[in-house]
Amino acid sequence: MELQDTVKEALNALYHHPDDTVRMQADRWLQDFQRTLDAWQVADNLLHDATSNLETLIFCSQTLRSKVQRDFEELPSEAFRQLRDSLNTLLKKFHKGPPKVRTQISIAVAALALHVPAEVWGDGGIVKWLRDEMNSHPEYVPGFLELLTVLPEEVYNCKIAARPERRRQFEKELTSQVEVALTILTACLSIYELKEQVLEAFASWLRLKHGIPGSILASHPLVLTALSSLNSELLSEASVNVISELIHYTTTGSSSGVSVHMPLIQVVVPQVMSLKAQLRDSSKDEEDVKAIARLFADMGDSYVELIATGSDESMLITHALLEVASHPEYDIASMTFNFWHSLQMNLTKMESYISIGNEASIEAERNRRLQLFRPAYESLVSLVSFRVQYPEDYQDLSYEDLKEFKQTRYAIADVLSDAALVLGGDATLKILYMKLLEAVASRGNDENSEWRPAEAALFCIRAISNYVSVVEAEVMPLIMALLPKLPQQSQLLQTVCSTIGAYSKWLDSASSGLSILPSVLDILMNGMGASEDCAAAAALAFRHICDDCRRKLCGCLDGLFHIYNRTVNGEGSFKVSAEDSLHLVEALSMVVTELPPDDAKRALEALCLPVVNPLQEIVNQGPEFVNNKPSRQLTVHIDRFAYIFRYVNHPQAVADAIQRLWPIFKAIFDLRAWDMRTMESLCRACKYAVRTSGRFMGITIGAMLEEIQNLYRQHHQPCFLYLSSEVIKIFGSDPSCSNYLKNLIEALFMHTTRLLTYVQDFTNRPDIADDCFLLASRCMRYCPQLFIPSSVFPSLVDCSMIGITVQHREASNSILHFLSDIFDLAKLNMGEQFLAIRDTLIIPRGATITRLLIASLTGALPKSRIEVVSYTLLALTRAYGVQALEWAKESVSLIPSTAVTEVERSRFLKALSDAASGVDNNGLTVPIEELSDVCRRNRTVQEIVQGALRPLELNLAPVS
C-alpha cells in the first residue's frame, strides 16, 4: 500500500508540480520503479482500484504492458494463469474505456500469448479462448475485438522479449487459427456499431498472409462488406485498409501466388476502378480522395509486373494512376511515384523478359511495351514538371518549408529520370524544351516579369542531363543559345549555371561546343558575382566544364587563370565561398593535367602562387604570430594545396612542388602540431602529394615521415597515423624503404599501444584507435614482411583485444577488421609465409578472443555491429577449425541456461562448425543473429550474459 501511494504521489508531481526539478525527479523515480519486481503487483492493484485516476490508470497499464513484453521471465511459471485472469478481468472492466488503458491491456494480453505456448495457455490457444469468452460475455465484445485486432500485430513486435523459436511458433499458432478468427469477425458483422472495428481487425489478420485461397476470400462476407462499404462515410477508412491489405495479400509468395488469388483480384480491382471518378470530385473530402488514391497506388505497386505486360486492363489502371499523378495536391500525386519507377524498371530491364525466349523475341516484346507506355510517360512528364516551380511567396518560406520544397524537386527529378529511361533522354528533352519556350514566350520582353516557369523548365532539363545523348543536335544548341538571353534573377541564374554544368559532356562532344564555351563561361562569371548560392552553383559548373572540356580549354588558360586568381585572392565582386573556391582549384588542376610536362610545370607554379603567398606571409611573421592565428586562416590555403596535389596528375611536377613548399609545411608542422584541425588539413595535403607523386617524392618523403614520427610522440594527432597509412600503401613493397618504414611502424604502434591500455582510453580517443588499426590493416596488406615479424605486432593484438568493445562505431569496426585480416592472413598477398608467427600469437589468446567476440555479439556492442562481429568470428573459426569450436563451446557454456537454451547453443555451434568445414558465410548468419537476439531480449538477460562473459575485464598493465 505504501508503494502504491508513492506511485500516486510521484505521478501527481510529474503532471502537476510547478517545479521542473521535482517533475524530473518524479519521472526518474517512476522509470526506475517500472524496472522493479514490485511493479507487477503495484500496477495490477492500482488498475483494479476503483479510486485510481486517469493518469494512474494510463501509467499502470503502460507499466503492466511493458513488464509483460520485456520482463515476463521474472515471474515464476505458476504466476501465468493468475496474470492471464487478472488481465482478462481488466479487459472487461475497461471495455468501454478509457481507450488508451484498454489498448495497453489488450497489447499486454497479446504479448502474454506470444510468451506462452498454446498448450500452456489452455482452451485450445488464445484465439479459441477469446471466442469462448466472447460467447460467454457478449456485453464485453468491443473490448475483446480490440484484443483480436492487436493479436496478429504482436507477432512482429520486436519489443516483446520472446525467443526467435517461440515467435515462429506463435505465428504458426495464429495462422492455424485464422479461420476461427474470421468466423468470430463475421459473426460480429451483424452489430452495425462494431462494423468499423471488425474491418480494422480483419485488416490486421490479413497482414499475417495466412494462405487462404483467393477463391474463398473473393466471396467471404468480410471482403464483400469491405467492398460495399467503400462509399460509406463512416466505414470508408476501415474499408480502404482492408482493400489495401487484400491487394498486398494477393501478391505474397511466389509469382504463381497471383494466379492462385486471381478470383480475389477480379473482385477487388473493378471495385477500386469504379472509384476513379471520385478522384476529381471537388465535393469529396481531401482525406477520402487520399484514401482512394492510396488504393490505386497500392494496386499499381502490387500488380506492376502484370501491368507492364500492357493488357487492356493494365492500361486502364495506368490511366487511373495518371489521374492520381495529376491531382493538384502533391501528397496525393506523389503516391504514384514508386509505381512509375517500378514500371520503368520492368519495361527497361532485360531480366523482365527472360521467360519470353530468344533475343529477337525479347527485343520485339521490349519495343512493343515501350511503345505502348510512351504516351503515359509523355503525359507524366507534363503532369509533374510544373510541381518544381518556386511558390510565389518563396522568400517568406520557413526553413522547414524550403527544405520540403527542395525534397519535392528531388522527387520530381527522379520521376523525370524514370520517364527519360522509357522515352529516351532526347525525346524527354523535346517535351521539356517546349515548356521552356512557353515560359519564355509568356514572359515577353519585360525584364521584371515572371521568371519562375522558365526556372522550373530548366530545372527539369537539368534533371535529365544524364540521359540526353552527347550528340543531340536539335534541341541542345537552341537551349544553349537561349541561356544568355534569360534574366539575371538569382534563382534562375543559379539554375542556368547548374544546367550548364550538367551538360558539360554535351559541350565537349558537340560540334558547336567550342564556339559556345565563351558565352557559357561569361554566364558562370556572372553567377559567381550574384548571390552566394548562385556562386556555389557557378563554381561547381565551372569544375564540370573544366573536367569534361579540358582539352578544348587548354588553349585559353589565361582566361581561366583570370577567373581562378580573382576567386582565390578574393578580388572583385565574386561571392564564391572558401569551400566553393575548391571547385575552381580542382577545375584548373584538371586542365593543367592535360598540358605537356614543361607547360604543366609552369602552370602548376601559377596554380600554387596565389595559395603559397598568404601562407608564406603568415610564416614570415614568426612563431608567435603563427601560433595565434585561427585555424581557419591557415586551412583555407592548405586545403587548396590538397586539391592541387590531388588533381594535377603530373607526378614529377607535384613532387618538385612539394619539395619547394616543404620548408613552409615543416614550419606549420613544427609550430601548430598541437592544433588538430590544421594538422588534419596539412596531412590531407601531404597524403595527396604522396598519392600523386609516388616514388618521385625522393628525399621529401623521408623528411615528412621523420617530422610526423617525432611530432606524434608529443601531440598524438591521429592524422599522423592516417598519413602514414597512405605512405605504407605506396612504399610498403619497396625494398629500399624497408628499414625506414620498419622504424616508422614500430615507433608509431609502440607509442599508440601505450596510449590505449584500458577500454576507457579507447572511449576517450576513438579517433586514435580508428586510425591506428586502419594503419595496422594496411600494414597487413602492403608490408606484412615488415609488420608481422616486428616487436609491436603482439602488443597490437593485445591492444585490439582491449578495444573490441569500444562503443564508437568507426574505432570498433577498424579493430574488428584488423582482427579478421589476421584470421584471413592466408588470403592476403605474401600472407601464407607468416602463418606460423600468427598462430604462435593467436592460439594462446584464442579462447579470450572468442569470448570477447561472443560477448560483442550478445550485447557488449550495439546490434548494428552484428554483421562485422559475425564475420570476424567466422574468419577465426575458418582459420582454426576444431580448435576455434572448442573455444566457442567454452565461451557459450559460461552463459547460464536461464538465458540460452541447449537448442539455441547447439544451433549457434553448428553454424560455427559449418564455417570450419568451409560452408559459405551467407547461410550461417541466421543462427548467429538468433543467439544475439536471445541474449539481448531484455535488460536482465543481457546483464546475465555479459556478467558471465565479462568482456570488460581485460586491460593491459600501463607501460612506463
mmCIF file of C-alpha atoms in Angstrom, residues 144-408:
data_model
loop_
_atom_site.group_PDB
_atom_site.id
_atom_site.type_symbol
_atom_site.label_atom_id
_atom_site.label_comp_id
_atom_site.label_asym_id
_atom_site.label_seq_id
_atom_site.Cartn_x
_atom_site.Cartn_y
_atom_site.Cartn_z
ATOM 1 C CA PHE A 144 -12.338 -8.346 -26.930
ATOM 2 C CA LEU A 145 -12.433 -7.081 -30.530
ATOM 3 C CA GLU A 146 -9.541 -4.770 -29.767
ATOM 4 C CA LEU A 147 -7.558 -7.732 -28.446
ATOM 5 C CA LEU A 148 -8.399 -9.658 -31.609
ATOM 6 C CA THR A 149 -7.066 -6.699 -33.640
ATOM 7 C CA VAL A 150 -3.711 -6.351 -31.853
ATOM 8 C CA LEU A 151 -3.079 -10.091 -31.603
ATOM 9 C CA PRO A 152 -1.601 -10.632 -35.127
ATOM 10 C CA GLU A 153 0.230 -7.306 -34.934
ATOM 11 C CA GLU A 154 2.239 -8.502 -31.917
ATOM 12 C CA VAL A 155 3.795 -11.331 -33.965
ATOM 13 C CA TYR A 156 6.187 -8.776 -35.434
ATOM 14 C CA ASN A 157 6.648 -6.614 -32.322
ATOM 15 C CA CYS A 158 10.368 -6.757 -31.549
ATOM 16 C CA LYS A 159 9.764 -5.153 -28.128
ATOM 17 C CA ILE A 160 8.497 -8.493 -26.876
ATOM 18 C CA ALA A 161 11.389 -10.378 -25.297
ATOM 19 C CA ALA A 162 10.494 -13.745 -26.783
ATOM 20 C CA ARG A 163 12.962 -16.224 -28.196
ATOM 21 C CA PRO A 164 13.009 -16.428 -32.031
ATOM 22 C CA GLU A 165 11.808 -20.048 -31.981
ATOM 23 C CA ARG A 166 8.821 -19.156 -29.786
ATOM 24 C CA ARG A 167 7.995 -16.197 -32.085
ATOM 25 C CA ARG A 168 7.904 -18.566 -35.073
ATOM 26 C CA GLN A 169 5.672 -20.979 -33.136
ATOM 27 C CA PHE A 170 3.287 -18.149 -32.225
ATOM 28 C CA GLU A 171 2.986 -17.122 -35.872
ATOM 29 C CA LYS A 172 2.131 -20.735 -36.772
ATOM 30 C CA GLU A 173 -0.409 -20.915 -33.925
ATOM 31 C CA LEU A 174 -2.181 -17.777 -35.129
ATOM 32 C CA THR A 175 -2.016 -18.824 -38.773
ATOM 33 C CA SER A 176 -3.662 -22.133 -37.893
ATOM 34 C CA GLN A 177 -6.458 -20.202 -36.148
ATOM 35 C CA VAL A 178 -7.191 -17.698 -38.933
ATOM 36 C CA GLU A 179 -10.474 -19.327 -39.890
ATOM 37 C CA VAL A 180 -11.629 -19.230 -36.260
ATOM 38 C CA ALA A 181 -10.720 -15.518 -36.080
ATOM 39 C CA LEU A 182 -12.562 -14.754 -39.319
ATOM 40 C CA THR A 183 -15.608 -16.675 -38.086
ATOM 41 C CA ILE A 184 -15.642 -14.515 -34.937
ATOM 42 C CA LEU A 185 -15.351 -11.347 -37.030
ATOM 43 C CA THR A 186 -18.072 -12.471 -39.434
ATOM 44 C CA ALA A 187 -20.418 -13.077 -36.504
ATOM 45 C CA CYS A 188 -19.722 -9.552 -35.199
ATOM 46 C CA LEU A 189 -20.719 -8.013 -38.567
ATOM 47 C CA SER A 190 -24.348 -8.276 -37.541
ATOM 48 C CA ILE A 191 -23.783 -5.495 -34.971
ATOM 49 C CA TYR A 192 -23.642 -2.302 -37.069
ATOM 50 C CA GLU A 193 -21.833 -0.285 -34.372
ATOM 51 C CA LEU A 194 -18.955 -2.769 -34.471
ATOM 52 C CA LYS A 195 -18.512 -2.904 -38.274
ATOM 53 C CA GLU A 196 -15.630 -0.435 -38.376
ATOM 54 C CA GLN A 197 -13.820 -2.265 -35.572
ATOM 55 C CA VAL A 198 -14.450 -5.604 -37.295
ATOM 56 C CA LEU A 199 -12.977 -4.347 -40.567
ATOM 57 C CA GLU A 200 -9.867 -2.989 -38.797
ATOM 58 C CA ALA A 201 -9.415 -6.368 -37.094
ATOM 59 C CA PHE A 202 -9.835 -8.139 -40.466
ATOM 60 C CA ALA A 203 -7.140 -5.902 -41.999
ATOM 61 C CA SER A 204 -4.855 -6.814 -39.107
ATOM 62 C CA TRP A 205 -5.345 -10.565 -39.676
ATOM 63 C CA LEU A 206 -4.753 -10.197 -43.420
ATOM 64 C CA ARG A 207 -1.219 -8.972 -42.626
ATOM 65 C CA LEU A 208 -0.393 -12.486 -41.428
ATOM 66 C CA LYS A 209 -0.503 -13.623 -45.105
ATOM 67 C CA HIS A 210 -2.089 -16.867 -43.981
ATOM 68 C CA GLY A 211 -2.666 -18.659 -47.287
ATOM 69 C CA ILE A 212 -6.476 -18.743 -47.615
ATOM 70 C CA PRO A 213 -7.036 -19.096 -51.404
ATOM 71 C CA GLY A 214 -8.363 -16.060 -53.250
ATOM 72 C CA SER A 215 -11.364 -18.082 -54.475
ATOM 73 C CA ILE A 216 -12.584 -18.400 -50.860
ATOM 74 C CA LEU A 217 -11.832 -14.803 -49.884
ATOM 75 C CA ALA A 218 -13.477 -13.468 -53.056
ATOM 76 C CA SER A 219 -16.912 -14.398 -51.718
ATOM 77 C CA HIS A 220 -16.158 -14.032 -47.997
ATOM 78 C CA PRO A 221 -18.673 -11.842 -46.113
ATOM 79 C CA LEU A 222 -15.852 -9.749 -44.619
ATOM 80 C CA VAL A 223 -14.444 -8.961 -48.089
ATOM 81 C CA LEU A 224 -17.894 -8.223 -49.510
ATOM 82 C CA THR A 225 -18.652 -5.928 -46.543
ATOM 83 C CA ALA A 226 -15.382 -4.036 -47.047
ATOM 84 C CA LEU A 227 -16.060 -3.593 -50.767
ATOM 85 C CA SER A 228 -19.637 -2.482 -50.239
ATOM 86 C CA SER A 229 -18.555 -0.050 -47.506
ATOM 87 C CA LEU A 230 -16.044 1.837 -49.668
ATOM 88 C CA ASN A 231 -18.628 4.568 -50.290
ATOM 89 C CA SER A 232 -19.841 4.669 -46.698
ATOM 90 C CA GLU A 233 -18.721 7.842 -44.950
ATOM 91 C CA LEU A 234 -18.445 6.118 -41.588
ATOM 92 C CA LEU A 235 -16.674 2.970 -42.744
ATOM 93 C CA SER A 236 -14.598 4.104 -45.738
ATOM 94 C CA GLU A 237 -11.269 4.388 -43.872
ATOM 95 C CA ALA A 238 -11.546 0.884 -42.392
ATOM 96 C CA SER A 239 -12.695 -0.447 -45.793
ATOM 97 C CA VAL A 240 -9.732 1.130 -47.537
ATOM 98 C CA ASN A 241 -7.405 -0.511 -45.000
ATOM 99 C CA VAL A 242 -8.962 -3.897 -45.729
ATOM 100 C CA ILE A 243 -8.852 -3.480 -49.530
ATOM 101 C CA SER A 244 -5.251 -2.275 -49.298
ATOM 102 C CA GLU A 245 -4.304 -5.387 -47.312
ATOM 103 C CA LEU A 246 -6.220 -7.602 -49.765
ATOM 104 C CA ILE A 247 -4.228 -6.124 -52.654
ATOM 105 C CA HIS A 248 -0.944 -6.841 -50.848
ATOM 106 C CA TYR A 249 -2.267 -10.266 -49.855
ATOM 107 C CA THR A 250 -2.789 -11.282 -53.500
ATOM 108 C CA THR A 251 0.884 -10.745 -54.342
ATOM 109 C CA THR A 252 2.559 -12.544 -51.433
ATOM 110 C CA GLY A 253 4.775 -15.539 -52.001
ATOM 111 C CA SER A 254 5.882 -16.721 -55.436
ATOM 112 C CA SER A 255 4.719 -15.312 -58.760
ATOM 113 C CA SER A 256 2.302 -18.248 -59.008
ATOM 114 C CA GLY A 257 0.605 -16.717 -55.966
ATOM 115 C CA VAL A 258 -1.015 -14.140 -58.221
ATOM 116 C CA SER A 259 -2.788 -16.825 -60.263
ATOM 117 C CA VAL A 260 -3.934 -18.549 -57.046
ATOM 118 C CA HIS A 261 -5.530 -15.286 -55.954
ATOM 119 C CA MET A 262 -6.909 -14.261 -59.376
ATOM 120 C CA PRO A 263 -10.573 -14.727 -58.296
ATOM 121 C CA LEU A 264 -9.954 -12.225 -55.486
ATOM 122 C CA ILE A 265 -8.110 -9.826 -57.797
ATOM 123 C CA GLN A 266 -11.063 -9.975 -60.226
ATOM 124 C CA VAL A 267 -13.396 -8.926 -57.421
ATOM 125 C CA VAL A 268 -11.180 -6.208 -55.897
ATOM 126 C CA VAL A 269 -9.781 -4.429 -58.984
ATOM 127 C CA PRO A 270 -13.132 -3.499 -60.615
ATOM 128 C CA GLN A 271 -14.382 -2.141 -57.289
ATOM 129 C CA VAL A 272 -11.305 0.067 -56.924
ATOM 130 C CA MET A 273 -11.507 1.139 -60.578
ATOM 131 C CA SER A 274 -15.107 2.239 -60.013
ATOM 132 C CA LEU A 275 -13.768 4.889 -57.612
ATOM 133 C CA LYS A 276 -11.744 6.639 -60.318
ATOM 134 C CA ALA A 277 -14.357 9.366 -60.918
ATOM 135 C CA GLN A 278 -14.155 10.369 -57.252
ATOM 136 C CA LEU A 279 -10.524 11.474 -57.687
ATOM 137 C CA ARG A 280 -11.826 14.578 -59.498
ATOM 138 C CA ASP A 281 -14.910 15.085 -57.349
ATOM 139 C CA SER A 282 -14.434 18.517 -55.755
ATOM 140 C CA SER A 283 -17.118 17.788 -53.179
ATOM 141 C CA LYS A 284 -15.092 14.879 -51.739
ATOM 142 C CA ASP A 285 -13.106 15.422 -48.566
ATOM 143 C CA GLU A 286 -9.338 15.513 -49.216
ATOM 144 C CA GLU A 287 -8.743 12.632 -46.806
ATOM 145 C CA ASP A 288 -11.245 10.497 -48.728
ATOM 146 C CA VAL A 289 -9.521 11.313 -52.021
ATOM 147 C CA LYS A 290 -6.180 10.464 -50.413
ATOM 148 C CA ALA A 291 -7.577 7.089 -49.297
ATOM 149 C CA ILE A 292 -8.831 6.308 -52.821
ATOM 150 C CA ALA A 293 -5.512 7.413 -54.315
ATOM 151 C CA ARG A 294 -3.745 5.100 -51.880
ATOM 152 C CA LEU A 295 -5.744 2.153 -53.233
ATOM 153 C CA PHE A 296 -4.758 2.966 -56.814
ATOM 154 C CA ALA A 297 -1.124 3.368 -55.748
ATOM 155 C CA ASP A 298 -1.231 0.037 -53.860
ATOM 156 C CA MET A 299 -2.747 -1.587 -56.914
ATOM 157 C CA GLY A 300 -0.028 -0.152 -59.170
ATOM 158 C CA ASP A 301 2.810 -1.160 -56.816
ATOM 159 C CA SER A 302 1.446 -4.664 -56.272
ATOM 160 C CA TYR A 303 0.477 -5.522 -59.849
ATOM 161 C CA VAL A 304 3.273 -3.687 -61.665
ATOM 162 C CA GLU A 305 4.551 -6.877 -63.336
ATOM 163 C CA LEU A 306 1.068 -7.636 -64.675
ATOM 164 C CA ILE A 307 0.581 -4.013 -65.714
ATOM 165 C CA ALA A 308 3.912 -3.997 -67.590
ATOM 166 C CA THR A 309 2.575 -6.663 -69.990
ATOM 167 C CA GLY A 310 0.362 -3.945 -71.467
ATOM 168 C CA SER A 311 -3.025 -5.707 -71.461
ATOM 169 C CA ASP A 312 -6.188 -3.631 -71.917
ATOM 170 C CA GLU A 313 -6.977 -3.923 -68.188
ATOM 171 C CA SER A 314 -3.470 -2.860 -67.208
ATOM 172 C CA MET A 315 -3.685 0.239 -69.413
ATOM 173 C CA LEU A 316 -6.892 1.222 -67.591
ATOM 174 C CA ILE A 317 -5.021 1.030 -64.273
ATOM 175 C CA THR A 318 -2.147 3.055 -65.772
ATOM 176 C CA HIS A 319 -4.561 5.807 -66.879
ATOM 177 C CA ALA A 320 -6.111 5.830 -63.408
ATOM 178 C CA LEU A 321 -2.639 6.284 -61.904
ATOM 179 C CA LEU A 322 -2.034 9.180 -64.304
ATOM 180 C CA GLU A 323 -5.251 10.638 -62.914
ATOM 181 C CA VAL A 324 -3.788 10.365 -59.394
ATOM 182 C CA ALA A 325 -0.491 11.872 -60.578
ATOM 183 C CA SER A 326 -2.403 14.870 -61.957
ATOM 184 C CA HIS A 327 -4.058 15.665 -58.622
ATOM 185 C CA PRO A 328 -3.216 19.223 -57.514
ATOM 186 C CA GLU A 329 -2.216 18.044 -54.013
ATOM 187 C CA TYR A 330 1.397 16.863 -54.099
ATOM 188 C CA ASP A 331 0.862 14.426 -51.201
ATOM 189 C CA ILE A 332 -1.721 12.612 -53.307
ATOM 190 C CA ALA A 333 0.082 12.792 -56.671
ATOM 191 C CA SER A 334 3.373 11.562 -55.172
ATOM 192 C CA MET A 335 1.748 8.290 -54.053
ATOM 193 C CA THR A 336 2.211 7.071 -57.640
ATOM 194 C CA PHE A 337 5.929 7.886 -57.955
ATOM 195 C CA ASN A 338 7.074 4.493 -56.759
ATOM 196 C CA PHE A 339 4.827 2.843 -59.366
ATOM 197 C CA TRP A 340 6.325 4.844 -62.248
ATOM 198 C CA HIS A 341 9.800 3.840 -61.093
ATOM 199 C CA SER A 342 8.884 0.144 -60.747
ATOM 200 C CA LEU A 343 7.131 0.172 -64.132
ATOM 201 C CA GLN A 344 10.197 1.771 -65.739
ATOM 202 C CA MET A 345 12.386 -0.956 -64.247
ATOM 203 C CA ASN A 346 10.047 -3.642 -65.589
ATOM 204 C CA LEU A 347 9.926 -2.096 -69.054
ATOM 205 C CA THR A 348 13.646 -1.414 -69.477
ATOM 206 C CA LYS A 349 15.470 -4.225 -67.643
ATOM 207 C CA MET A 350 16.175 -7.350 -69.664
ATOM 208 C CA GLU A 351 15.506 -9.588 -66.632
ATOM 209 C CA SER A 352 11.782 -8.823 -67.051
ATOM 210 C CA TYR A 353 11.755 -10.608 -70.432
ATOM 211 C CA ILE A 354 13.788 -13.751 -69.673
ATOM 212 C CA SER A 355 10.756 -16.067 -69.941
ATOM 213 C CA ILE A 356 9.892 -14.831 -73.451
ATOM 214 C CA GLY A 357 12.542 -16.776 -75.381
ATOM 215 C CA ASN A 358 15.289 -15.812 -77.807
ATOM 216 C CA GLU A 359 16.943 -12.418 -78.154
ATOM 217 C CA ALA A 360 14.898 -11.353 -81.169
ATOM 218 C CA SER A 361 11.611 -12.142 -79.378
ATOM 219 C CA ILE A 362 12.795 -10.320 -76.273
ATOM 220 C CA GLU A 363 13.794 -7.214 -78.234
ATOM 221 C CA ALA A 364 10.493 -7.201 -80.152
ATOM 222 C CA GLU A 365 8.435 -7.553 -76.940
ATOM 223 C CA ARG A 366 10.503 -4.901 -75.168
ATOM 224 C CA ASN A 367 9.980 -2.429 -78.012
ATOM 225 C CA ARG A 368 6.254 -3.234 -78.108
ATOM 226 C CA ARG A 369 5.851 -2.497 -74.403
ATOM 227 C CA LEU A 370 7.966 0.647 -74.510
ATOM 228 C CA GLN A 371 5.857 1.982 -77.404
ATOM 229 C CA LEU A 372 2.668 1.078 -75.565
ATOM 230 C CA PHE A 373 3.628 3.060 -72.445
ATOM 231 C CA ARG A 374 5.193 6.035 -74.263
ATOM 232 C CA PRO A 375 2.009 8.161 -74.152
ATOM 233 C CA ALA A 376 1.650 7.557 -70.396
ATOM 234 C CA TYR A 377 5.210 8.682 -69.661
ATOM 235 C CA GLU A 378 4.892 11.659 -72.030
ATOM 236 C CA SER A 379 1.791 12.722 -70.088
ATOM 237 C CA LEU A 380 3.630 12.094 -66.821
ATOM 238 C CA VAL A 381 6.446 14.491 -67.805
ATOM 239 C CA SER A 382 3.899 17.260 -68.394
ATOM 240 C CA LEU A 383 1.936 16.405 -65.260
ATOM 241 C CA VAL A 384 4.857 16.567 -62.828
ATOM 242 C CA SER A 385 7.155 19.210 -64.295
ATOM 243 C CA PHE A 386 5.082 22.181 -63.028
ATOM 244 C CA ARG A 387 5.453 20.970 -59.432
ATOM 245 C CA VAL A 388 9.082 22.123 -59.244
ATOM 246 C CA GLN A 389 8.088 25.758 -59.764
ATOM 247 C CA TYR A 390 9.015 28.095 -56.924
ATOM 248 C CA PRO A 391 5.936 29.276 -54.974
ATOM 249 C CA GLU A 392 5.173 32.975 -55.270
ATOM 250 C CA ASP A 393 5.922 33.520 -51.583
ATOM 251 C CA TYR A 394 9.184 31.517 -51.665
ATOM 252 C CA GLN A 395 11.074 34.361 -49.955
ATOM 253 C CA ASP A 396 8.802 34.063 -46.913
ATOM 254 C CA LEU A 397 9.083 30.280 -46.595
ATOM 255 C CA SER A 398 10.352 28.893 -43.307
ATOM 256 C CA TYR A 399 13.483 26.750 -43.252
ATOM 257 C CA GLU A 400 11.357 23.589 -42.933
ATOM 258 C CA ASP A 401 9.043 24.579 -45.807
ATOM 259 C CA LEU A 402 12.018 25.381 -48.027
ATOM 260 C CA LYS A 403 13.576 22.035 -47.166
ATOM 261 C CA GLU A 404 10.298 20.291 -48.050
ATOM 262 C CA PHE A 405 10.135 22.168 -51.371
ATOM 263 C CA LYS A 406 13.677 21.041 -52.235
ATOM 264 C CA GLN A 407 12.779 17.436 -51.396
ATOM 265 C CA THR A 408 9.781 17.738 -53.727
#
